């Protein structure tokens, strides 16, 4: 919304020109997401407690975890809302990478929401069947990337680049259908990796903040031009025109995670649930794919 103000009104009101800078809007998105989560989680926690939406602990897990039974869960829903709201306010909504990344995050969040809801209904730590959950994740990712490659084939390349090596010399050129499968596996793998990490107070949130911060810098560099100088060409890293707008998404993700961590650090007052871990992981995976940092994201 605010980026639109810059496009439409900057010639009438000079200060709107600051909205043209991705760096400013990324900072604003981080602060917005942080404020939303930090202020609204107390209300959400009370709401979840009244509705008896509490964590179900696996019986085969450590006995020390049983004390966490009943802790409000599905708190990741507010994180998704905060990220989407911040990006809608500060991002360029005509940017295809931003739209597709938000779509992947929301759809994976929907899968996690259904999984969490089934656990609550059954009263057990088992929601969707593993095959069903994995099938939905693969289907969503294939649909999003397939539509992207089909509708805008000239916008994106199917090269794979290697970390710390010159992007203009060291890369693999994959057939489109092979890269489609690879990109799908990156998003699904990252989503489930974050889901598996989410097991202790603050355990998943810390790495999420770190990964979002690193990917924010990489996204900004991948499409930035300063004083006529293309930063990707200068730094010999993959160049993706328009991908620098994903820095706004990553900043919002980091900000929302910081706000959540305030209530998730030990002793946790709320858990993110699968609605949070699956959606945030999918968002990080999508940024890695769109900025051509698939291999580097494994290290991150």
PDB file of C-alpha atoms in Angstrom:
ATOM      1  CA  UNK A   1       0.000   0.000   0.000  1.00  0.00           C
ATOM      2  CA  UNK A   2       2.709   2.498   0.983  1.00  0.00           C
ATOM      3  CA  UNK A   3       4.767   1.623  -2.099  1.00  0.00           C
ATOM      4  CA  UNK A   4       1.715   2.593  -4.149  1.00  0.00           C
ATOM      5  CA  UNK A   5       1.708   5.961  -2.369  1.00  0.00           C
ATOM      6  CA  UNK A   6       5.258   6.522  -3.571  1.00  0.00           C
ATOM      7  CA  UNK A   7       4.316   5.666  -7.148  1.00  0.00           C
ATOM      8  CA  UNK A   8       1.214   7.831  -7.215  1.00  0.00           C
ATOM      9  CA  UNK A   9       1.944  10.759  -4.914  1.00  0.00           C
ATOM     10  CA  UNK A  10       5.708  11.252  -4.630  1.00  0.00           C
ATOM     11  CA  UNK A  11       5.571  14.034  -7.234  1.00  0.00           C
ATOM     12  CA  UNK A  12       3.126  15.888  -4.971  1.00  0.00           C
ATOM     13  CA  UNK A  13       4.773  15.170  -1.623  1.00  0.00           C
ATOM     14  CA  UNK A  14       8.541  14.732  -1.710  1.00  0.00           C
ATOM     15  CA  UNK A  15       8.970  12.705   1.520  1.00  0.00           C
ATOM     16  CA  UNK A  16       7.086   9.818  -0.119  1.00  0.00           C
ATOM     17  CA  UNK A  17      10.250   9.238  -2.146  1.00  0.00           C
ATOM     18  CA  UNK A  18      11.770   7.419   0.828  1.00  0.00           C
ATOM     19  CA  UNK A  19       9.323   4.598   0.077  1.00  0.00           C
ATOM     20  CA  UNK A  20      11.152   3.797  -3.135  1.00  0.00           C
ATOM     21  CA  UNK A  21      14.022   2.281  -1.150  1.00  0.00           C
ATOM     22  CA  UNK A  22      13.748  -1.410  -0.348  1.00  0.00           C
ATOM     23  CA  UNK A  23      16.021  -0.953   2.678  1.00  0.00           C
ATOM     24  CA  UNK A  24      13.637   1.562   4.285  1.00  0.00           C
ATOM     25  CA  UNK A  25      10.555  -0.535   3.606  1.00  0.00           C
ATOM     26  CA  UNK A  26      12.278  -3.679   4.910  1.00  0.00           C
ATOM     27  CA  UNK A  27      13.074  -1.941   8.193  1.00  0.00           C
ATOM     28  CA  UNK A  28       9.515  -0.633   8.412  1.00  0.00           C
ATOM     29  CA  UNK A  29       8.108  -4.121   7.714  1.00  0.00           C
ATOM     30  CA  UNK A  30      10.266  -5.642  10.476  1.00  0.00           C
ATOM     31  CA  UNK A  31       9.104  -3.059  13.011  1.00  0.00           C
ATOM     32  CA  UNK A  32       5.469  -3.441  11.940  1.00  0.00           C
ATOM     33  CA  UNK A  33       5.524  -7.237  12.297  1.00  0.00           C
ATOM     34  CA  UNK A  34       7.338  -6.967  15.641  1.00  0.00           C
ATOM     35  CA  UNK A  35       4.781  -4.525  17.040  1.00  0.00           C
ATOM     36  CA  UNK A  36       1.815  -6.601  15.822  1.00  0.00           C
ATOM     37  CA  UNK A  37       3.064  -9.813  17.425  1.00  0.00           C
ATOM     38  CA  UNK A  38       4.430  -8.230  20.596  1.00  0.00           C
ATOM     39  CA  UNK A  39       1.177  -6.398  21.314  1.00  0.00           C
ATOM     40  CA  UNK A  40      -1.363  -9.026  20.227  1.00  0.00           C
ATOM     41  CA  UNK A  41       0.124 -12.229  21.640  1.00  0.00           C
ATOM     42  CA  UNK A  42      -1.138 -11.589  25.210  1.00  0.00           C
ATOM     43  CA  UNK A  43      -4.678 -11.325  23.821  1.00  0.00           C
ATOM     44  CA  UNK A  44      -4.214 -14.406  21.635  1.00  0.00           C
ATOM     45  CA  UNK A  45      -2.790 -16.465  24.507  1.00  0.00           C
ATOM     46  CA  UNK A  46      -5.803 -15.624  26.675  1.00  0.00           C
ATOM     47  CA  UNK A  47      -8.120 -16.494  23.785  1.00  0.00           C
ATOM     48  CA  UNK A  48      -6.421 -19.851  23.201  1.00  0.00           C
ATOM     49  CA  UNK A  49      -6.619 -20.648  26.917  1.00  0.00           C
ATOM     50  CA  UNK A  50     -10.355 -19.913  27.007  1.00  0.00           C
ATOM     51  CA  UNK A  51     -10.886 -22.166  23.982  1.00  0.00           C
ATOM     52  CA  UNK A  52      -8.716 -24.899  25.572  1.00  0.00           C
ATOM     53  CA  UNK A  53      -6.434 -25.003  22.530  1.00  0.00           C
ATOM     54  CA  UNK A  54      -3.423 -26.595  24.212  1.00  0.00           C
ATOM     55  CA  UNK A  55      -0.390 -28.546  23.090  1.00  0.00           C
ATOM     56  CA  UNK A  56      -0.642 -32.348  22.961  1.00  0.00           C
ATOM     57  CA  UNK A  57       2.647 -34.032  23.854  1.00  0.00           C
ATOM     58  CA  UNK A  58       3.861 -37.202  22.139  1.00  0.00           C
ATOM     59  CA  UNK A  59       3.780 -40.176  24.502  1.00  0.00           C
ATOM     60  CA  UNK A  60       7.124 -41.479  23.201  1.00  0.00           C
ATOM     61  CA  UNK A  61       8.884 -38.185  23.933  1.00  0.00           C
ATOM     62  CA  UNK A  62      10.949 -37.281  27.028  1.00  0.00           C
ATOM     63  CA  UNK A  63       8.981 -37.313  30.282  1.00  0.00           C
ATOM     64  CA  UNK A  64      10.263 -33.802  31.019  1.00  0.00           C
ATOM     65  CA  UNK A  65       8.169 -32.541  28.093  1.00  0.00           C
ATOM     66  CA  UNK A  66       4.911 -33.730  29.638  1.00  0.00           C
ATOM     67  CA  UNK A  67       4.760 -30.622  31.824  1.00  0.00           C
ATOM     68  CA  UNK A  68       4.248 -28.608  28.650  1.00  0.00           C
ATOM     69  CA  UNK A  69       0.929 -30.335  27.931  1.00  0.00           C
ATOM     70  CA  UNK A  70      -1.889 -27.802  27.702  1.00  0.00           C
ATOM     71  CA  UNK A  71       0.349 -24.859  26.779  1.00  0.00           C
ATOM     72  CA  UNK A  72      -1.543 -22.766  24.168  1.00  0.00           C
ATOM     73  CA  UNK A  73      -0.576 -23.757  20.646  1.00  0.00           C
ATOM     74  CA  UNK A  74      -1.298 -22.632  17.062  1.00  0.00           C
ATOM     75  CA  UNK A  75       0.302 -19.294  17.940  1.00  0.00           C
ATOM     76  CA  UNK A  76       2.004 -19.317  14.548  1.00  0.00           C
ATOM     77  CA  UNK A  77      -1.275 -18.130  13.057  1.00  0.00           C
ATOM     78  CA  UNK A  78      -0.572 -14.624  14.368  1.00  0.00           C
ATOM     79  CA  UNK A  79       2.942 -14.759  12.904  1.00  0.00           C
ATOM     80  CA  UNK A  80       1.510 -15.517   9.457  1.00  0.00           C
ATOM     81  CA  UNK A  81      -1.005 -12.677   9.823  1.00  0.00           C
ATOM     82  CA  UNK A  82       1.724 -10.275  10.973  1.00  0.00           C
ATOM     83  CA  UNK A  83       4.037 -11.154   8.066  1.00  0.00           C
ATOM     84  CA  UNK A  84       1.252 -10.870   5.482  1.00  0.00           C
ATOM     85  CA  UNK A  85       0.005  -7.581   6.926  1.00  0.00           C
ATOM     86  CA  UNK A  86       3.489  -6.066   7.003  1.00  0.00           C
ATOM     87  CA  UNK A  87       4.292  -7.140   3.442  1.00  0.00           C
ATOM     88  CA  UNK A  88       0.926  -5.886   2.181  1.00  0.00           C
ATOM     89  CA  UNK A  89       1.638  -2.535   3.825  1.00  0.00           C
ATOM     90  CA  UNK A  90       5.267  -2.074   2.784  1.00  0.00           C
ATOM     91  CA  UNK A  91       5.946  -4.424  -0.137  1.00  0.00           C
ATOM     92  CA  UNK A  92       5.567  -4.026  -3.888  1.00  0.00           C
ATOM     93  CA  UNK A  93       2.376  -5.991  -4.540  1.00  0.00           C
ATOM     94  CA  UNK A  94       3.086  -6.107  -8.268  1.00  0.00           C
ATOM     95  CA  UNK A  95       6.246  -8.130  -7.654  1.00  0.00           C
ATOM     96  CA  UNK A  96       5.673 -11.747  -8.675  1.00  0.00           C
ATOM     97  CA  UNK A  97       8.254 -13.099  -6.218  1.00  0.00           C
ATOM     98  CA  UNK A  98       6.525 -11.430  -3.276  1.00  0.00           C
ATOM     99  CA  UNK A  99       3.088 -12.687  -4.292  1.00  0.00           C
ATOM    100  CA  UNK A 100       4.228 -16.283  -4.834  1.00  0.00           C
ATOM    101  CA  UNK A 101       6.209 -16.370  -1.589  1.00  0.00           C
ATOM    102  CA  UNK A 102       3.192 -15.124   0.366  1.00  0.00           C
ATOM    103  CA  UNK A 103       0.995 -17.687  -1.418  1.00  0.00           C
ATOM    104  CA  UNK A 104       3.314 -20.554  -0.493  1.00  0.00           C
ATOM    105  CA  UNK A 105       3.523 -19.413   3.120  1.00  0.00           C
ATOM    106  CA  UNK A 106      -0.252 -19.071   3.495  1.00  0.00           C
ATOM    107  CA  UNK A 107      -1.045 -22.391   1.800  1.00  0.00           C
ATOM    108  CA  UNK A 108       1.505 -24.298   3.878  1.00  0.00           C
ATOM    109  CA  UNK A 109       0.080 -22.540   6.928  1.00  0.00           C
ATOM    110  CA  UNK A 110      -3.358 -23.831   5.963  1.00  0.00           C
ATOM    111  CA  UNK A 111      -1.987 -27.384   5.857  1.00  0.00           C
ATOM    112  CA  UNK A 112      -0.442 -26.873   9.289  1.00  0.00           C
ATOM    113  CA  UNK A 113      -3.704 -25.400  10.606  1.00  0.00           C
ATOM    114  CA  UNK A 114      -5.656 -28.488   9.552  1.00  0.00           C
ATOM    115  CA  UNK A 115      -2.995 -30.713  11.106  1.00  0.00           C
ATOM    116  CA  UNK A 116      -3.110 -28.814  14.411  1.00  0.00           C
ATOM    117  CA  UNK A 117      -6.910 -28.803  14.439  1.00  0.00           C
ATOM    118  CA  UNK A 118      -7.063 -32.575  13.938  1.00  0.00           C
ATOM    119  CA  UNK A 119      -4.673 -33.088  16.869  1.00  0.00           C
ATOM    120  CA  UNK A 120      -6.936 -31.015  19.104  1.00  0.00           C
ATOM    121  CA  UNK A 121     -10.085 -32.830  18.004  1.00  0.00           C
ATOM    122  CA  UNK A 122      -8.518 -36.252  18.520  1.00  0.00           C
ATOM    123  CA  UNK A 123      -6.723 -35.280  21.724  1.00  0.00           C
ATOM    124  CA  UNK A 124      -3.571 -36.972  20.482  1.00  0.00           C
ATOM    125  CA  UNK A 125      -0.266 -35.818  18.991  1.00  0.00           C
ATOM    126  CA  UNK A 126      -1.295 -37.165  15.596  1.00  0.00           C
ATOM    127  CA  UNK A 127      -3.011 -35.010  13.002  1.00  0.00           C
ATOM    128  CA  UNK A 128      -2.850 -35.549   9.274  1.00  0.00           C
ATOM    129  CA  UNK A 129      -1.320 -38.792   8.100  1.00  0.00           C
ATOM    130  CA  UNK A 130       2.307 -38.338   7.037  1.00  0.00           C
ATOM    131  CA  UNK A 131       1.542 -39.333   3.431  1.00  0.00           C
ATOM    132  CA  UNK A 132      -1.400 -36.937   3.274  1.00  0.00           C
ATOM    133  CA  UNK A 133       0.572 -34.036   4.703  1.00  0.00           C
ATOM    134  CA  UNK A 134       3.519 -34.651   2.397  1.00  0.00           C
ATOM    135  CA  UNK A 135       1.227 -35.058  -0.607  1.00  0.00           C
ATOM    136  CA  UNK A 136      -0.460 -31.722   0.102  1.00  0.00           C
ATOM    137  CA  UNK A 137       2.883 -29.963   0.488  1.00  0.00           C
ATOM    138  CA  UNK A 138       4.234 -31.406  -2.751  1.00  0.00           C
ATOM    139  CA  UNK A 139       1.015 -30.601  -4.588  1.00  0.00           C
ATOM    140  CA  UNK A 140       0.947 -26.965  -3.420  1.00  0.00           C
ATOM    141  CA  UNK A 141       4.602 -26.400  -4.295  1.00  0.00           C
ATOM    142  CA  UNK A 142       4.336 -28.023  -7.716  1.00  0.00           C
ATOM    143  CA  UNK A 143       1.228 -25.988  -8.496  1.00  0.00           C
ATOM    144  CA  UNK A 144       2.800 -22.654  -7.486  1.00  0.00           C
ATOM    145  CA  UNK A 145       6.123 -23.209  -9.258  1.00  0.00           C
ATOM    146  CA  UNK A 146       4.447 -24.857 -12.242  1.00  0.00           C
ATOM    147  CA  UNK A 147       2.157 -21.859 -12.726  1.00  0.00           C
ATOM    148  CA  UNK A 148       5.122 -19.512 -12.383  1.00  0.00           C
ATOM    149  CA  UNK A 149       7.251 -21.309 -14.976  1.00  0.00           C
ATOM    150  CA  UNK A 150       4.296 -21.682 -17.347  1.00  0.00           C
ATOM    151  CA  UNK A 151       2.939 -18.140 -17.114  1.00  0.00           C
ATOM    152  CA  UNK A 152       6.265 -16.258 -16.885  1.00  0.00           C
ATOM    153  CA  UNK A 153       8.891 -18.553 -18.422  1.00  0.00           C
ATOM    154  CA  UNK A 154      11.227 -15.719 -19.435  1.00  0.00           C
ATOM    155  CA  UNK A 155      11.401 -14.219 -15.934  1.00  0.00           C
ATOM    156  CA  UNK A 156      13.291 -17.008 -14.268  1.00  0.00           C
ATOM    157  CA  UNK A 157      16.275 -19.163 -15.118  1.00  0.00           C
ATOM    158  CA  UNK A 158      16.811 -22.776 -14.096  1.00  0.00           C
ATOM    159  CA  UNK A 159      20.483 -22.505 -13.171  1.00  0.00           C
ATOM    160  CA  UNK A 160      21.851 -23.878  -9.919  1.00  0.00           C
ATOM    161  CA  UNK A 161      24.687 -21.880  -8.377  1.00  0.00           C
ATOM    162  CA  UNK A 162      27.279 -23.012  -5.861  1.00  0.00           C
ATOM    163  CA  UNK A 163      28.068 -21.079  -2.662  1.00  0.00           C
ATOM    164  CA  UNK A 164      31.324 -19.095  -2.572  1.00  0.00           C
ATOM    165  CA  UNK A 165      32.055 -19.739  -6.274  1.00  0.00           C
ATOM    166  CA  UNK A 166      31.758 -17.236  -9.125  1.00  0.00           C
ATOM    167  CA  UNK A 167      28.200 -17.278 -10.418  1.00  0.00           C
ATOM    168  CA  UNK A 168      29.327 -16.473 -13.955  1.00  0.00           C
ATOM    169  CA  UNK A 169      31.470 -19.603 -14.179  1.00  0.00           C
ATOM    170  CA  UNK A 170      30.207 -22.249 -11.768  1.00  0.00           C
ATOM    171  CA  UNK A 171      26.613 -23.335 -12.268  1.00  0.00           C
ATOM    172  CA  UNK A 172      24.425 -26.169 -13.484  1.00  0.00           C
ATOM    173  CA  UNK A 173      21.828 -25.575 -16.186  1.00  0.00           C
ATOM    174  CA  UNK A 174      18.919 -27.906 -15.495  1.00  0.00           C
ATOM    175  CA  UNK A 175      15.947 -28.726 -17.735  1.00  0.00           C
ATOM    176  CA  UNK A 176      12.838 -26.844 -16.636  1.00  0.00           C
ATOM    177  CA  UNK A 177      11.012 -29.947 -15.423  1.00  0.00           C
ATOM    178  CA  UNK A 178      14.020 -31.069 -13.372  1.00  0.00           C
ATOM    179  CA  UNK A 179      14.364 -27.657 -11.768  1.00  0.00           C
ATOM    180  CA  UNK A 180      10.619 -27.627 -11.030  1.00  0.00           C
ATOM    181  CA  UNK A 181      10.995 -30.828  -9.013  1.00  0.00           C
ATOM    182  CA  UNK A 182      14.158 -29.551  -7.335  1.00  0.00           C
ATOM    183  CA  UNK A 183      12.527 -26.243  -6.304  1.00  0.00           C
ATOM    184  CA  UNK A 184       9.570 -28.158  -4.894  1.00  0.00           C
ATOM    185  CA  UNK A 185      11.862 -30.359  -2.811  1.00  0.00           C
ATOM    186  CA  UNK A 186      13.710 -27.288  -1.478  1.00  0.00           C
ATOM    187  CA  UNK A 187      10.488 -25.686  -0.204  1.00  0.00           C
ATOM    188  CA  UNK A 188       9.016 -28.903   1.193  1.00  0.00           C
ATOM    189  CA  UNK A 189      12.352 -29.852   2.761  1.00  0.00           C
ATOM    190  CA  UNK A 190      12.858 -26.460   4.397  1.00  0.00           C
ATOM    191  CA  UNK A 191       9.291 -26.437   5.692  1.00  0.00           C
ATOM    192  CA  UNK A 192       9.615 -29.859   7.310  1.00  0.00           C
ATOM    193  CA  UNK A 193      13.100 -29.053   8.621  1.00  0.00           C
ATOM    194  CA  UNK A 194      11.692 -26.121  10.572  1.00  0.00           C
ATOM    195  CA  UNK A 195       8.760 -28.275  11.702  1.00  0.00           C
ATOM    196  CA  UNK A 196      11.147 -30.909  13.081  1.00  0.00           C
ATOM    197  CA  UNK A 197      13.281 -28.248  14.783  1.00  0.00           C
ATOM    198  CA  UNK A 198      10.256 -26.906  16.661  1.00  0.00           C
ATOM    199  CA  UNK A 199      10.548 -29.061  19.782  1.00  0.00           C
ATOM    200  CA  UNK A 200      11.733 -26.878  22.674  1.00  0.00           C
ATOM    201  CA  UNK A 201      11.017 -23.381  23.940  1.00  0.00           C
ATOM    202  CA  UNK A 202      12.465 -20.902  21.457  1.00  0.00           C
ATOM    203  CA  UNK A 203      14.341 -23.624  19.566  1.00  0.00           C
ATOM    204  CA  UNK A 204      12.820 -23.030  16.126  1.00  0.00           C
ATOM    205  CA  UNK A 205      12.404 -19.282  16.505  1.00  0.00           C
ATOM    206  CA  UNK A 206      16.091 -18.472  16.965  1.00  0.00           C
ATOM    207  CA  UNK A 207      17.278 -20.152  13.754  1.00  0.00           C
ATOM    208  CA  UNK A 208      14.292 -18.646  11.915  1.00  0.00           C
ATOM    209  CA  UNK A 209      15.390 -15.126  12.867  1.00  0.00           C
ATOM    210  CA  UNK A 210      18.963 -15.880  11.810  1.00  0.00           C
ATOM    211  CA  UNK A 211      17.963 -17.493   8.517  1.00  0.00           C
ATOM    212  CA  UNK A 212      15.519 -14.708   7.680  1.00  0.00           C
ATOM    213  CA  UNK A 213      18.219 -12.111   8.363  1.00  0.00           C
ATOM    214  CA  UNK A 214      20.767 -13.847   6.131  1.00  0.00           C
ATOM    215  CA  UNK A 215      18.261 -14.386   3.320  1.00  0.00           C
ATOM    216  CA  UNK A 216      17.170 -10.759   3.644  1.00  0.00           C
ATOM    217  CA  UNK A 217      20.718  -9.615   2.839  1.00  0.00           C
ATOM    218  CA  UNK A 218      21.050 -12.135  -0.002  1.00  0.00           C
ATOM    219  CA  UNK A 219      17.692 -11.119  -1.453  1.00  0.00           C
ATOM    220  CA  UNK A 220      18.604  -7.444  -1.352  1.00  0.00           C
ATOM    221  CA  UNK A 221      21.953  -8.055  -3.041  1.00  0.00           C
ATOM    222  CA  UNK A 222      20.494 -10.329  -5.738  1.00  0.00           C
ATOM    223  CA  UNK A 223      18.608  -7.530  -7.451  1.00  0.00           C
ATOM    224  CA  UNK A 224      20.065  -4.280  -6.172  1.00  0.00           C
ATOM    225  CA  UNK A 225      21.618  -1.524  -8.244  1.00  0.00           C
ATOM    226  CA  UNK A 226      23.435   1.357  -6.560  1.00  0.00           C
ATOM    227  CA  UNK A 227      24.509   4.420  -8.542  1.00  0.00           C
ATOM    228  CA  UNK A 228      24.160   2.440 -11.759  1.00  0.00           C
ATOM    229  CA  UNK A 229      26.310  -0.413 -10.432  1.00  0.00           C
ATOM    230  CA  UNK A 230      24.734  -3.877 -10.416  1.00  0.00           C
ATOM    231  CA  UNK A 231      25.693  -5.437  -7.081  1.00  0.00           C
ATOM    232  CA  UNK A 232      25.292  -9.048  -8.310  1.00  0.00           C
ATOM    233  CA  UNK A 233      27.685  -8.386 -11.191  1.00  0.00           C
ATOM    234  CA  UNK A 234      30.167  -6.684  -8.886  1.00  0.00           C
ATOM    235  CA  UNK A 235      29.981  -9.391  -6.217  1.00  0.00           C
ATOM    236  CA  UNK A 236      29.800 -12.249  -8.759  1.00  0.00           C
ATOM    237  CA  UNK A 237      26.635 -13.678  -7.193  1.00  0.00           C
ATOM    238  CA  UNK A 238      23.392 -14.803  -8.899  1.00  0.00           C
ATOM    239  CA  UNK A 239      21.381 -11.918 -10.317  1.00  0.00           C
ATOM    240  CA  UNK A 240      17.576 -11.984 -10.164  1.00  0.00           C
ATOM    241  CA  UNK A 241      15.902  -8.754 -11.230  1.00  0.00           C
ATOM    242  CA  UNK A 242      13.165  -7.836  -8.761  1.00  0.00           C
ATOM    243  CA  UNK A 243      14.138 -10.401  -6.116  1.00  0.00           C
ATOM    244  CA  UNK A 244      15.503  -7.639  -3.864  1.00  0.00           C
ATOM    245  CA  UNK A 245      11.865  -6.934  -2.964  1.00  0.00           C
ATOM    246  CA  UNK A 246      11.899 -10.211  -1.019  1.00  0.00           C
ATOM    247  CA  UNK A 247      14.059  -8.412   1.563  1.00  0.00           C
ATOM    248  CA  UNK A 248      10.807  -6.837   2.776  1.00  0.00           C
ATOM    249  CA  UNK A 249       9.296 -10.304   3.281  1.00  0.00           C
ATOM    250  CA  UNK A 250      12.368 -11.605   5.123  1.00  0.00           C
ATOM    251  CA  UNK A 251      12.481  -8.548   7.376  1.00  0.00           C
ATOM    252  CA  UNK A 252       8.806  -8.976   8.244  1.00  0.00           C
ATOM    253  CA  UNK A 253       9.439 -12.660   8.995  1.00  0.00           C
ATOM    254  CA  UNK A 254      12.342 -11.791  11.293  1.00  0.00           C
ATOM    255  CA  UNK A 255      10.296  -9.102  13.054  1.00  0.00           C
ATOM    256  CA  UNK A 256       7.326 -11.429  13.623  1.00  0.00           C
ATOM    257  CA  UNK A 257       9.663 -14.117  14.956  1.00  0.00           C
ATOM    258  CA  UNK A 258      11.235 -11.677  17.416  1.00  0.00           C
ATOM    259  CA  UNK A 259       7.803 -10.716  18.729  1.00  0.00           C
ATOM    260  CA  UNK A 260       6.841 -14.378  19.068  1.00  0.00           C
ATOM    261  CA  UNK A 261      10.125 -15.249  20.804  1.00  0.00           C
ATOM    262  CA  UNK A 262       9.250 -12.871  23.651  1.00  0.00           C
ATOM    263  CA  UNK A 263       6.412 -15.235  24.591  1.00  0.00           C
ATOM    264  CA  UNK A 264       8.009 -18.479  23.368  1.00  0.00           C
ATOM    265  CA  UNK A 265      11.285 -18.332  25.302  1.00  0.00           C
ATOM    266  CA  UNK A 266      11.535 -20.565  28.371  1.00  0.00           C
ATOM    267  CA  UNK A 267       9.104 -21.027  29.994  1.00  0.00           C
ATOM    268  CA  UNK A 268       7.016 -20.790  26.842  1.00  0.00           C
ATOM    269  CA  UNK A 269       3.597 -19.160  27.119  1.00  0.00           C
ATOM    270  CA  UNK A 270       2.615 -20.237  23.598  1.00  0.00           C
ATOM    271  CA  UNK A 271       3.796 -22.597  20.853  1.00  0.00           C
ATOM    272  CA  UNK A 272       3.666 -21.867  17.124  1.00  0.00           C
ATOM    273  CA  UNK A 273       2.248 -25.252  16.123  1.00  0.00           C
ATOM    274  CA  UNK A 274       2.422 -26.681  12.626  1.00  0.00           C
ATOM    275  CA  UNK A 275       0.515 -23.673  11.306  1.00  0.00           C
ATOM    276  CA  UNK A 276       3.597 -21.641  12.182  1.00  0.00           C
ATOM    277  CA  UNK A 277       6.489 -24.004  11.511  1.00  0.00           C
ATOM    278  CA  UNK A 278       5.269 -25.269   8.138  1.00  0.00           C
ATOM    279  CA  UNK A 279       4.385 -21.796   6.857  1.00  0.00           C
ATOM    280  CA  UNK A 280       7.579 -20.074   8.026  1.00  0.00           C
ATOM    281  CA  UNK A 281       9.734 -22.879   6.641  1.00  0.00           C
ATOM    282  CA  UNK A 282       7.960 -22.680   3.300  1.00  0.00           C
ATOM    283  CA  UNK A 283       8.540 -18.928   3.190  1.00  0.00           C
ATOM    284  CA  UNK A 284      12.259 -19.334   3.842  1.00  0.00           C
ATOM    285  CA  UNK A 285      12.486 -22.083   1.211  1.00  0.00           C
ATOM    286  CA  UNK A 286      10.686 -19.951  -1.359  1.00  0.00           C
ATOM    287  CA  UNK A 287      13.077 -17.037  -0.803  1.00  0.00           C
ATOM    288  CA  UNK A 288      16.039 -19.395  -1.218  1.00  0.00           C
ATOM    289  CA  UNK A 289      14.646 -20.641  -4.539  1.00  0.00           C
ATOM    290  CA  UNK A 290      13.694 -17.245  -5.941  1.00  0.00           C
ATOM    291  CA  UNK A 291      17.031 -15.657  -5.033  1.00  0.00           C
ATOM    292  CA  UNK A 292      18.977 -18.651  -6.449  1.00  0.00           C
ATOM    293  CA  UNK A 293      20.477 -19.605  -3.081  1.00  0.00           C
ATOM    294  CA  UNK A 294      19.146 -23.145  -2.864  1.00  0.00           C
ATOM    295  CA  UNK A 295      22.466 -24.761  -1.923  1.00  0.00           C
ATOM    296  CA  UNK A 296      23.511 -21.908   0.339  1.00  0.00           C
ATOM    297  CA  UNK A 297      20.228 -22.198   2.252  1.00  0.00           C
ATOM    298  CA  UNK A 298      21.334 -25.647   3.464  1.00  0.00           C
ATOM    299  CA  UNK A 299      24.243 -23.973   5.252  1.00  0.00           C
ATOM    300  CA  UNK A 300      22.021 -21.157   6.512  1.00  0.00           C
TER     301      UNK A 300
END
